[in-house]
Amino acid sequence: LLGKEVPGTGSLSHQPLQMRSAYVLKPGQFTNWVPDFRAALDVILYDTHSRLRCLHAYPLCSAEEITGLDQQNRSLLSLTTRSTEGSLTEKQATRESPLDRGEPIREADLYALPNSTFPSDHLALIADFQIPLDSNNMQT
């Protein structure tokens, strides 16, 4: 229905939308990663007929970056949760191993989302937009 007349509206006016994504995803990039599933599910769309301009879309993390950051985070957690005797606490031991989701997990999915570093199974999409001021509405 985007940009098309809604049946039965007759006299209502409409303007077709020309939607564009703020992100141009390359093959292999994803916004959602759970065990046995990795895909681009999320998008930031904006109407190109509006004067809104996308200035910058922040890069998405790769699977390698997510895995590396989560491993680094788990290492830091282990340093801060050692007991006074120098042995690992139960809390730290559970944080060192990937989250058990009730089934065997393929090694490629050990750091799937959510994990100890990324609290959601979706990556954040962040973009900077500019809304130009209309010269008729500018104040001096």
Coordinates of N, CA and C in Angstrom, one line a residue:
L1 N 0.8 -1.2 0.0 CA 0.0 0.0 0.0 C 0.8 1.3 0.0
L2 N 2.1 1.2 0.3 CA 2.9 2.4 0.3 C 2.9 3.1 -1.0
G3 N 2.4 4.3 -1.0 CA 2.5 5.2 -2.1 C 1.3 4.9 -3.1
K4 N 0.4 4.0 -2.8 CA -0.7 3.7 -3.7 C -2.0 4.1 -3.1
E5 N -3.0 4.4 -3.9 CA -4.3 4.8 -3.4 C -4.9 3.7 -2.7
V6 N -5.5 4.1 -1.6 CA -6.3 3.1 -0.8 C -7.7 3.0 -1.4
P7 N -8.1 1.7 -1.7 CA -9.4 1.6 -2.3 C -10.5 2.2 -1.4
G8 N -11.5 2.9 -2.1 CA -12.6 3.4 -1.3 C -12.3 4.8 -0.7
T9 N -11.1 5.4 -0.9 CA -10.9 6.7 -0.3 C -11.3 7.8 -1.3
G10 N -11.4 7.5 -2.5 CA -11.9 8.5 -3.5 C -11.2 9.8 -3.5
S11 N -11.6 10.8 -2.7 CA -11.1 12.2 -2.7 C -9.9 12.4 -1.9
L12 N -9.4 11.4 -1.2 CA -8.2 11.6 -0.4 C -7.0 11.7 -1.4
S13 N -6.1 12.6 -1.1 CA -4.9 12.7 -1.9 C -3.8 11.8 -1.3
H14 N -2.9 11.5 -2.1 CA -1.7 10.7 -1.6 C -0.5 11.1 -2.5
Q15 N 0.7 10.8 -1.9 CA 1.9 11.1 -2.6 C 2.7 9.8 -2.5
P16 N 3.2 9.4 -3.7 CA 4.0 8.1 -3.7 C 5.3 8.3 -2.8
L17 N 5.6 7.3 -2.1 CA 6.8 7.4 -1.3 C 8.0 6.8 -2.1
Q18 N 9.1 7.4 -2.0 CA 10.3 6.9 -2.6 C 11.3 6.6 -1.4
M19 N 11.2 5.4 -0.9 CA 11.9 5.0 0.2 C 13.3 4.5 -0.1
R20 N 14.3 4.9 0.7 CA 15.7 4.5 0.5 C 16.2 4.0 1.9
S21 N 17.1 3.1 1.9 CA 17.7 2.6 3.1 C 18.9 3.4 3.4
A22 N 19.1 3.7 4.7 CA 20.3 4.4 5.1 C 21.5 3.5 5.0
Y23 N 21.3 2.2 5.0 CA 22.4 1.2 5.0 C 22.3 0.5 3.6
V24 N 23.5 0.3 3.0 CA 23.7 -0.5 1.9 C 24.5 -1.7 2.4
L25 N 23.8 -2.8 2.6 CA 24.4 -4.0 3.2 C 25.2 -4.8 2.2
K26 N 26.3 -5.2 2.5 CA 27.1 -6.1 1.6 C 26.8 -7.5 1.9
P27 N 27.1 -8.4 1.0 CA 26.8 -9.8 1.2 C 27.5 -10.3 2.5
G28 N 26.8 -11.0 3.3 CA 27.4 -11.5 4.6 C 27.1 -10.7 5.8
Q29 N 26.7 -9.4 5.5 CA 26.4 -8.5 6.7 C 25.0 -8.9 7.2
F30 N 24.8 -8.7 8.5 CA 23.6 -9.1 9.2 C 23.2 -8.1 10.3
T31 N 22.0 -8.1 10.6 CA 21.5 -7.3 11.7 C 21.0 -8.2 12.9
N32 N 20.8 -9.5 12.6 CA 20.3 -10.4 13.6 C 21.1 -11.7 13.5
W33 N 21.5 -12.2 14.7 CA 22.3 -13.4 14.7 C 21.9 -14.2 15.9
V34 N 21.2 -15.4 15.7 CA 20.9 -16.3 16.7 C 21.4 -17.7 16.2
P35 N 21.5 -18.7 17.1 CA 22.0 -20.0 16.6 C 21.3 -20.5 15.4
D36 N 22.0 -20.9 14.4 CA 21.5 -21.4 13.1 C 20.7 -20.4 12.3
F37 N 20.9 -19.1 12.6 CA 20.2 -18.1 11.7 C 21.0 -16.8 11.8
R38 N 21.4 -16.2 10.7 CA 22.0 -14.9 10.6 C 21.5 -14.2 9.4
A39 N 20.9 -13.1 9.5 CA 20.4 -12.4 8.4 C 20.2 -10.9 8.6
A40 N 20.0 -10.1 7.6 CA 19.6 -8.7 7.7 C 18.1 -8.6 7.8
L41 N 17.6 -8.3 9.0 CA 16.2 -8.2 9.2 C 15.8 -6.7 9.4
D42 N 16.7 -5.9 9.8 CA 16.4 -4.5 10.2 C 16.8 -3.5 9.2
V43 N 16.2 -2.4 9.2 CA 16.5 -1.3 8.2 C 16.0 0.0 8.7
I44 N 16.7 1.1 8.3 CA 16.3 2.4 8.5 C 15.9 3.0 7.1
L45 N 14.6 3.3 6.9 CA 14.2 3.8 5.7 C 13.8 5.3 5.8
Y46 N 14.0 6.0 4.8 CA 13.6 7.4 4.7 C 13.1 7.8 3.3
D47 N 12.2 8.7 3.3 CA 11.6 9.1 2.0 C 12.5 10.1 1.3
T48 N 12.9 9.8 0.1 CA 13.8 10.6 -0.7 C 13.1 11.9 -1.2
H49 N 11.7 11.9 -1.2 CA 11.0 13.1 -1.6 C 11.0 14.1 -0.5
S50 N 11.3 13.7 0.7 CA 11.4 14.7 1.8 C 12.8 15.3 1.6
R51 N 13.1 16.3 2.3 CA 14.4 16.9 2.2 C 15.4 16.3 3.2
L52 N 15.0 15.2 3.8 CA 15.8 14.5 4.8 C 17.0 13.9 4.0
R53 N 18.2 14.1 4.5 CA 19.4 13.5 3.9 C 20.1 12.6 4.9
C54 N 20.5 11.5 4.5 CA 21.3 10.6 5.4 C 22.8 11.0 5.2
L55 N 23.4 11.5 6.3 CA 24.7 11.9 6.2 C 25.7 10.8 6.5
H56 N 25.3 9.9 7.4 CA 26.3 8.8 7.7 C 25.5 7.7 8.4
A57 N 25.8 6.4 8.0 CA 25.3 5.2 8.6 C 26.5 4.6 9.3
Y58 N 26.4 4.3 10.6 CA 27.5 3.7 11.3 C 27.7 2.3 10.9
P59 N 28.9 1.8 10.8 CA 29.1 0.4 10.4 C 28.6 -0.6 11.4
L60 N 28.2 -1.7 10.8 CA 27.7 -2.9 11.6 C 28.9 -3.7 12.0
C61 N 28.9 -4.3 13.2 CA 29.9 -5.3 13.6 C 29.8 -6.5 12.8
S62 N 31.0 -7.1 12.5 CA 31.0 -8.4 11.8 C 30.9 -9.5 12.9
A63 N 30.7 -10.8 12.4 CA 30.7 -11.9 13.3 C 32.0 -12.0 14.1
E64 N 33.1 -11.7 13.3 CA 34.5 -11.8 14.0 C 34.6 -10.7 15.0
E65 N 34.1 -9.5 14.8 CA 34.2 -8.5 15.8 C 33.4 -8.8 17.0
I66 N 32.2 -9.3 16.8 CA 31.3 -9.7 17.9 C 31.9 -10.7 18.7
T67 N 32.5 -11.8 18.1 CA 33.1 -12.9 18.8 C 34.3 -12.3 19.6
G68 N 35.2 -11.5 19.0 CA 36.3 -11.0 19.6 C 36.0 -10.1 20.8
L69 N 35.0 -9.2 20.6 CA 34.6 -8.4 21.7 C 34.0 -9.2 22.9
D70 N 33.2 -10.2 22.6 CA 32.6 -11.0 23.6 C 33.7 -11.8 24.4
Q71 N 34.6 -12.3 23.6 CA 35.7 -13.1 24.3 C 36.5 -12.1 25.2
Q72 N 36.8 -10.9 24.7 CA 37.5 -9.9 25.5 C 36.7 -9.6 26.8
N73 N 35.4 -9.4 26.6 CA 34.6 -9.0 27.7 C 34.6 -10.1 28.8
R74 N 34.5 -11.4 28.3 CA 34.5 -12.5 29.2 C 35.8 -12.6 30.0
S75 N 36.9 -12.3 29.3 CA 38.2 -12.3 30.0 C 38.3 -11.2 31.1
L76 N 37.8 -10.0 30.8 CA 37.7 -9.0 31.8 C 36.8 -9.3 33.0
L77 N 35.7 -10.0 32.7 CA 34.8 -10.4 33.7 C 35.5 -11.4 34.6
S78 N 36.3 -12.3 34.0 CA 37.0 -13.3 34.9 C 38.0 -12.7 35.8
L79 N 38.6 -11.6 35.4 CA 39.6 -11.0 36.2 C 39.0 -10.3 37.4
T80 N 37.7 -9.8 37.2 CA 37.1 -9.0 38.3 C 36.3 -9.9 39.2
T81 N 36.1 -11.2 38.9 CA 35.2 -12.1 39.7 C 36.0 -13.2 40.4
R82 N 37.3 -13.1 40.4 CA 38.1 -14.1 41.2 C 37.9 -14.0 42.7
S83 N 37.8 -15.1 43.3 CA 37.6 -15.0 44.8 C 39.0 -14.6 45.4
T84 N 39.0 -14.3 46.7 CA 40.2 -13.9 47.4 C 41.2 -15.0 47.4
E85 N 40.8 -16.3 47.3 CA 41.7 -17.4 47.3 C 42.4 -17.6 46.0
G86 N 41.9 -16.9 45.0 CA 42.5 -17.0 43.6 C 41.8 -18.0 42.8
S87 N 40.8 -18.7 43.3 CA 40.0 -19.6 42.5 C 38.8 -18.9 41.8
L88 N 38.3 -19.5 40.8 CA 37.2 -18.9 40.1 C 35.9 -19.1 40.8
T89 N 35.1 -18.0 40.9 CA 33.8 -18.2 41.5 C 32.8 -18.8 40.5
E90 N 31.7 -19.3 41.1 CA 30.7 -20.0 40.2 C 30.2 -19.0 39.2
K91 N 30.0 -17.7 39.6 CA 29.4 -16.7 38.7 C 30.4 -16.5 37.5
Q92 N 31.7 -16.4 37.8 CA 32.6 -16.2 36.7 C 32.7 -17.4 35.8
A93 N 32.7 -18.6 36.4 CA 32.8 -19.8 35.5 C 31.6 -19.9 34.5
T94 N 30.4 -19.5 34.9 CA 29.3 -19.5 34.0 C 29.4 -18.4 32.9
R95 N 30.1 -17.3 33.2 CA 30.3 -16.3 32.2 C 31.3 -16.6 31.2
E96 N 32.3 -17.5 31.6 CA 33.3 -17.8 30.7 C 32.8 -18.7 29.5
S97 N 31.8 -19.5 29.8 CA 31.3 -20.4 28.7 C 30.1 -19.7 28.0
P98 N 30.0 -19.9 26.7 CA 28.9 -19.3 26.0 C 27.6 -19.8 26.6
L99 N 26.6 -18.9 26.5 CA 25.3 -19.2 27.0 C 24.7 -20.4 26.4
D100 N 24.3 -21.3 27.3 CA 23.6 -22.6 26.9 C 22.2 -22.3 26.6
R101 N 21.7 -22.5 25.4 CA 20.3 -22.2 25.1 C 19.5 -23.5 25.1
G102 N 19.9 -24.5 25.8 CA 19.1 -25.7 25.9 C 19.4 -26.8 24.9
E103 N 20.2 -26.5 23.8 CA 20.5 -27.5 22.8 C 22.0 -27.4 22.5
P104 N 22.5 -28.4 21.9 CA 23.9 -28.2 21.4 C 24.1 -27.1 20.4
I105 N 25.1 -26.3 20.6 CA 25.3 -25.1 19.7 C 26.5 -25.4 18.9
R106 N 26.4 -25.1 17.6 CA 27.5 -25.2 16.7 C 28.6 -24.2 17.1
E107 N 29.8 -24.6 16.9 CA 30.9 -23.7 17.3 C 30.8 -22.3 16.6
A108 N 30.3 -22.3 15.4 CA 30.2 -21.0 14.7 C 29.2 -20.1 15.4
D109 N 28.3 -20.6 16.2 CA 27.2 -19.9 16.9 C 27.5 -19.7 18.4
L110 N 28.7 -20.0 18.9 CA 28.9 -19.9 20.3 C 28.8 -18.5 20.9
Y111 N 29.0 -17.5 20.0 CA 28.9 -16.1 20.5 C 27.7 -15.4 19.8
A112 N 26.7 -16.2 19.4 CA 25.5 -15.6 18.8 C 24.9 -14.6 19.8
L113 N 24.1 -13.8 19.2 CA 23.4 -12.8 20.1 C 22.1 -13.3 20.7
P114 N 21.7 -12.8 21.8 CA 22.4 -11.9 22.7 C 23.5 -12.7 23.4
N115 N 24.5 -11.9 23.9 CA 25.6 -12.5 24.6 C 26.0 -11.5 25.7
S116 N 27.2 -11.8 26.4 CA 27.5 -10.9 27.5 C 27.9 -9.5 27.1
T117 N 28.2 -9.3 25.8 CA 28.6 -8.0 25.3 C 27.4 -7.2 24.6
F118 N 26.6 -8.0 23.9 CA 25.5 -7.4 23.1 C 24.2 -8.0 23.7
P119 N 23.4 -7.1 24.4 CA 22.3 -7.5 25.1 C 21.0 -7.9 24.3
S120 N 21.1 -7.7 23.0 CA 20.0 -8.0 22.1 C 20.4 -8.9 21.0
D121 N 19.5 -9.7 20.4 CA 19.8 -10.5 19.2 C 19.8 -9.7 17.9
H122 N 19.5 -8.4 18.0 CA 19.6 -7.5 16.9 C 20.7 -6.5 17.1
L123 N 21.5 -6.2 16.1 CA 22.5 -5.1 16.2 C 21.8 -3.8 16.0
A124 N 22.3 -2.8 16.7 CA 21.8 -1.4 16.6 C 22.1 -0.8 15.2
L125 N 21.2 -0.2 14.6 CA 21.4 0.5 13.3 C 21.3 2.0 13.7
I126 N 22.4 2.7 13.4 CA 22.5 4.1 13.8 C 22.9 4.9 12.6
A127 N 22.2 6.0 12.4 CA 22.5 6.9 11.2 C 22.3 8.3 11.6
D128 N 23.1 9.2 11.0 CA 22.9 10.6 11.2 C 22.2 11.2 10.0
F129 N 21.1 12.0 10.3 CA 20.3 12.6 9.2 C 20.4 14.1 9.3
Q130 N 20.2 14.8 8.2 CA 20.1 16.2 8.2 C 18.7 16.6 7.7
I131 N 18.1 17.6 8.4 CA 16.9 18.2 7.9 C 17.2 19.6 7.6
P132 N 17.3 20.0 6.3 CA 17.6 21.3 5.9 C 16.5 22.3 6.3
L133 N 16.8 23.5 6.8 CA 15.9 24.5 7.2 C 15.3 25.1 5.9
D134 N 14.0 25.3 5.9 CA 13.3 26.0 4.8 C 13.6 27.4 4.9
S135 N 14.1 28.0 3.8 CA 14.5 29.5 3.8 C 13.3 30.4 4.2
N136 N 12.1 29.9 4.0 CA 10.9 30.7 4.4 C 10.7 30.7 5.9
N137 N 11.2 29.6 6.6 CA 10.9 29.5 8.0 C 12.2 29.8 8.8
M138 N 13.2 30.3 8.2 CA 14.5 30.6 8.9 C 14.3 31.9 9.8
Q139 N 14.8 31.9 10.9 CA 14.8 33.0 11.8 C 16.1 33.7 11.8
T140 N 16.2 35.0 11.8 CA 17.5 35.7 11.9 C 17.8 36.1 13.3

